[in-house]
Short mmCIF file of C-alpha atoms in Angstrom, two decimals:
data_model
loop_
_atom_site.label_atom_id
_atom_site.label_comp_id
_atom_site.label_asym_id
_atom_site.label_seq_id
_atom_site.Cartn_x
_atom_site.Cartn_y
_atom_site.Cartn_z
CA GLU I 1 -1.40 19.78 -2.21
CA VAL I 2 -1.01 16.56 -0.25
CA GLN I 3 2.59 15.42 0.09
CA LEU I 4 4.25 12.55 1.90
CA VAL I 5 8.00 13.03 2.11
CA GLN I 6 10.07 10.13 3.37
CA SER I 7 13.55 10.14 4.85
CA GLY I 8 16.59 9.24 2.80
CA ALA I 9 18.19 5.93 1.94
CA GLU I 10 19.82 3.90 4.71
CA VAL I 11 22.58 1.30 4.79
CA LYS I 12 22.61 -0.88 7.89
CA LYS I 13 24.42 -3.94 9.15
CA PRO I 14 22.60 -7.15 10.07
CA GLY I 15 21.19 -6.96 13.58
CA ALA I 16 20.91 -3.17 13.53
CA THR I 17 17.76 -1.07 13.73
CA VAL I 18 16.46 1.40 11.17
CA LYS I 19 13.82 4.08 11.66
CA ILE I 20 12.20 5.67 8.61
CA SER I 21 10.07 8.79 8.65
CA CYS I 22 7.13 9.92 6.54
CA LYS I 23 6.28 13.61 6.93
CA VAL I 24 2.90 14.66 5.65
CA SER I 25 1.57 18.03 4.56
CA GLY I 26 -1.49 19.37 2.83
CA TYR I 27 -4.07 17.79 5.10
CA THR I 28 -4.87 17.33 8.78
CA PHE I 29 -2.49 14.64 9.96
CA THR I 30 -4.98 12.99 12.31
CA ASP I 31 -7.66 12.66 9.60
CA TYR I 32 -5.86 9.90 7.71
CA TYR I 33 -4.35 6.55 8.57
CA ILE I 34 -0.77 5.84 7.49
CA HIS I 35 0.04 2.46 5.97
CA TRP I 36 3.52 1.04 5.37
CA VAL I 37 4.38 -1.24 2.47
CA GLN I 38 7.56 -3.19 1.71
CA GLN I 39 8.92 -3.85 -1.77
CA ALA I 40 11.98 -6.09 -2.01
CA PRO I 41 14.19 -5.58 -5.09
CA GLY I 42 12.46 -6.88 -8.18
CA LYS I 43 9.49 -8.04 -6.11
CA GLY I 44 5.92 -6.97 -5.51
CA LEU I 45 4.26 -5.02 -2.72
CA GLU I 46 3.69 -6.36 0.78
CA TRP I 47 1.55 -4.65 3.40
CA MET I 48 3.33 -4.24 6.74
CA GLY I 49 0.90 -2.38 8.96
CA LEU I 50 -0.73 0.91 9.78
CA VAL I 51 -1.10 3.59 12.41
CA ASP I 52 -4.02 5.82 13.34
CA PRO I 53 -2.28 9.13 14.08
CA GLU I 54 -5.24 10.31 16.15
CA ASN I 55 -4.70 7.76 18.92
CA GLY I 56 -1.54 5.86 17.96
CA GLU I 57 -3.37 2.57 17.49
CA THR I 58 -1.57 0.15 15.21
CA ILE I 59 -2.25 -3.02 13.26
CA TYR I 60 0.56 -5.19 11.92
CA ALA I 61 0.82 -7.97 9.39
CA GLU I 62 1.68 -11.19 11.19
CA GLU I 63 4.96 -11.47 9.29
CA PHE I 64 6.18 -8.16 10.73
CA GLN I 65 4.62 -8.35 14.18
CA GLY I 66 7.25 -8.08 16.90
CA ARG I 67 10.07 -6.70 14.77
CA VAL I 68 8.37 -3.66 13.28
CA THR I 69 7.10 -0.65 15.23
CA ILE I 70 4.93 2.01 13.59
CA THR I 71 4.31 5.29 15.38
CA ALA I 72 2.96 8.77 14.69
CA ASP I 73 4.04 12.13 16.09
CA THR I 74 1.24 14.67 15.87
CA SER I 75 3.58 17.51 16.91
CA SER I 76 5.52 17.14 13.67
CA ASP I 77 2.88 15.50 11.42
CA THR I 78 5.28 12.61 10.91
CA ALA I 79 4.81 8.86 10.91
CA TYR I 80 7.67 6.48 11.64
CA MET I 81 8.39 2.86 10.87
CA GLU I 82 11.15 1.10 12.77
CA VAL I 83 12.57 -2.33 11.91
CA SER I 84 14.79 -4.02 14.46
CA SER I 85 17.15 -7.01 14.21
CA LEU I 86 17.67 -6.30 10.53
CA ARG I 87 18.29 -9.25 8.21
CA PHE I 88 19.66 -9.31 4.67
CA GLU I 89 16.14 -10.03 3.43
CA ASP I 90 14.92 -6.72 4.88
CA THR I 91 16.72 -4.98 2.02
CA ALA I 92 13.82 -3.26 0.33
CA LEU I 93 12.06 -0.06 -0.62
CA TYR I 94 9.72 1.01 2.17
CA LEU I 95 6.70 3.11 1.27
CA CYS I 96 4.15 5.03 3.30
CA ALA I 97 0.65 5.73 2.05
CA THR I 98 -2.46 7.46 3.38
CA ALA I 99 -6.03 6.26 3.64
CA PRO I 100 -9.04 8.08 5.14
CA GLY I 101 -9.92 5.15 7.38
CA PRO I 102 -8.71 1.76 8.60
CA THR I 103 -9.75 -1.23 6.56
CA ASN I 104 -12.23 -0.75 3.71
CA TYR I 105 -10.56 2.51 2.75
CA ALA I 106 -8.30 2.75 -0.30
CA TYR I 107 -4.89 4.38 -0.30
CA ASP I 108 -4.80 7.71 -2.06
CA PHE I 109 -1.36 9.28 -1.68
CA TRP I 110 2.07 7.68 -1.44
CA GLY I 111 5.49 8.75 -0.24
CA GLN I 112 8.43 8.52 -2.61
CA GLY I 113 9.88 5.51 -0.79
CA THR I 114 12.96 4.91 1.35
CA MET I 115 15.52 2.33 0.27
CA VAL I 116 17.02 0.31 3.10
CA THR I 117 20.04 -1.84 2.32
CA VAL I 118 21.21 -4.42 4.84
CA SER I 119 24.81 -5.30 4.18
CA SER I 120 27.73 -6.54 6.20
CA ASP V 1 -5.38 -14.28 4.53
CA ILE V 2 -6.72 -13.30 1.12
CA GLN V 3 -4.51 -14.14 -1.85
CA MET V 4 -4.64 -11.93 -4.93
CA THR V 5 -3.70 -13.43 -8.29
CA GLN V 6 -3.13 -11.25 -11.35
CA SER V 7 -2.91 -12.35 -14.94
CA PRO V 8 -1.01 -12.10 -17.08
CA SER V 9 2.28 -11.54 -15.27
CA SER V 10 3.57 -9.67 -18.30
CA LEU V 11 1.97 -8.25 -21.39
CA SER V 12 3.36 -6.80 -24.60
CA ALA V 13 1.29 -4.26 -26.44
CA SER V 14 1.62 -1.45 -28.94
CA VAL V 15 0.88 2.24 -28.64
CA GLY V 16 -2.81 2.70 -29.34
CA ASP V 17 -3.82 -0.76 -28.16
CA ARG V 18 -6.44 -1.56 -25.54
CA VAL V 19 -5.39 -4.02 -22.85
CA THR V 20 -7.10 -5.80 -19.97
CA ILE V 21 -5.52 -7.13 -16.79
CA THR V 22 -7.39 -9.46 -14.49
CA CYS V 23 -7.19 -9.93 -10.75
CA ARG V 24 -8.77 -12.72 -8.74
CA ALA V 25 -9.23 -12.83 -4.99
CA SER V 26 -9.11 -16.11 -3.09
CA GLN V 27 -12.36 -15.16 -1.35
CA GLY V 28 -15.01 -12.52 -1.80
CA ILE V 29 -13.92 -8.94 -1.15
CA SER V 30 -17.07 -7.09 -2.27
CA ASN V 31 -15.72 -4.10 -4.22
CA TYR V 32 -12.78 -3.31 -1.92
CA LEU V 33 -10.29 -3.49 -4.73
CA ALA V 34 -7.75 -0.92 -5.88
CA TRP V 35 -5.39 -0.68 -8.83
CA PHE V 36 -1.97 0.99 -8.81
CA GLN V 37 0.55 1.90 -11.47
CA GLN V 38 4.26 1.78 -10.70
CA LYS V 39 7.16 2.89 -12.86
CA PRO V 40 10.76 1.81 -12.20
CA GLY V 41 12.29 3.53 -9.20
CA LYS V 42 9.05 5.35 -8.39
CA ALA V 43 6.32 5.01 -5.80
CA PRO V 44 3.02 3.47 -6.85
CA LYS V 45 0.33 5.78 -8.13
CA SER V 46 -3.26 5.12 -7.14
CA LEU V 47 -5.49 4.72 -10.20
CA ILE V 48 -8.75 3.11 -9.13
CA TYR V 49 -10.53 2.42 -5.85
CA ALA V 50 -13.76 0.60 -5.03
CA ALA V 51 -13.11 -1.57 -8.09
CA SER V 52 -14.33 1.01 -10.59
CA SER V 53 -13.92 4.56 -9.24
CA LEU V 54 -11.15 6.70 -10.68
CA GLN V 55 -8.86 8.52 -8.29
CA SER V 56 -8.83 12.27 -8.78
CA GLY V 57 -6.78 13.31 -11.79
CA VAL V 58 -6.58 9.86 -13.37
CA PRO V 59 -7.59 9.91 -17.04
CA SER V 60 -10.72 8.10 -18.15
CA LYS V 61 -8.68 5.80 -20.38
CA PHE V 62 -8.31 3.71 -17.21
CA SER V 63 -11.36 1.76 -16.14
CA GLY V 64 -12.06 -0.98 -13.64
CA SER V 65 -14.83 -3.45 -13.10
CA GLY V 66 -15.79 -6.44 -11.01
CA SER V 67 -17.09 -7.45 -7.64
CA GLY V 68 -16.71 -10.39 -5.32
CA THR V 69 -13.66 -12.30 -6.51
CA ASP V 70 -13.05 -11.29 -10.13
CA PHE V 71 -11.87 -7.89 -11.29
CA THR V 72 -10.43 -6.27 -14.38
CA LEU V 73 -8.42 -3.18 -15.23
CA THR V 74 -8.72 -1.92 -18.79
CA ILE V 75 -6.46 0.66 -20.35
CA SER V 76 -7.54 2.07 -23.68
CA SER V 77 -5.45 3.76 -26.34
CA LEU V 78 -2.08 2.97 -24.78
CA GLN V 79 0.45 5.77 -24.75
CA PRO V 80 4.20 5.49 -24.02
CA GLU V 81 3.68 6.77 -20.46
CA ASP V 82 1.30 3.88 -19.70
CA PHE V 83 3.99 1.23 -19.95
CA ALA V 84 4.60 0.30 -16.34
CA THR V 85 3.78 -2.38 -13.80
CA TYR V 86 0.22 -2.59 -12.50
CA TYR V 87 -0.87 -4.03 -9.17
CA CYS V 88 -4.24 -4.85 -7.72
CA GLN V 89 -4.85 -4.73 -3.96
CA GLN V 90 -7.64 -5.86 -1.70
CA TYR V 91 -8.49 -3.73 1.31
CA ASN V 92 -11.48 -5.74 2.46
CA SER V 93 -9.63 -7.23 5.42
CA TYR V 94 -6.23 -7.37 7.08
CA PRO V 95 -3.64 -8.05 6.02
CA HIS V 96 -4.22 -5.92 2.95
CA SER V 97 -2.72 -7.89 0.09
CA PHE V 98 -1.48 -7.13 -3.40
CA GLY V 99 -1.36 -9.08 -6.61
CA GLN V 100 2.08 -10.03 -7.90
CA GLY V 101 1.96 -7.36 -10.59
CA THR V 102 1.54 -7.21 -14.36
CA LYS V 103 4.39 -5.70 -16.33
CA LEU V 104 3.09 -3.91 -19.40
CA GLU V 105 5.80 -3.60 -22.03
CA ILE V 106 5.99 -1.99 -25.44
CA LYS V 107 5.82 -4.46 -28.31
#
């Protein structure tokens, strides 16, 4: 059974950095890309970027380029998404999802989400 | 960037009804279109990929159609567990983009 288990909720102050994990099981970690999606409270879904765990290559949405870093650790079958210089508007649910390829491949499994609250 | 527009934004229906949600892309995306279901406080669930193919384990009451710029999701014989928010997503090109969602509520 494929599972993506994300790390727990975080509360951070403005300007801080948060790093969220997404541990996968049930398939070969390097066979699937990991996407990250942001969902602000009461809002829709926004694609942030992806990582190819096989070689660490990443693609970011322009909005998140420079402040978001997505990585993958093949020794622990875990993907990470780090957001630096946190702002109040970064308060959101962050989701990881798998796809068998880069673009032109649909997402099949999702993590349960990690809520990040930015509060002073 | 490709913009995805869903309609309606909200929809009231009764148990047993058949409903259709539409999604329009700002430019052609072939059939690289997915549909997701999301319930409050939960992660999205993948329903349909390639515009009309059901993800494994998804009941056949869900169906999708379309190609190019115009797509539809149809849910037949609504049950209480189907009331949720539905999103379309294009994965034809980066950045992958989602529709704004359609909230399906019980009438």
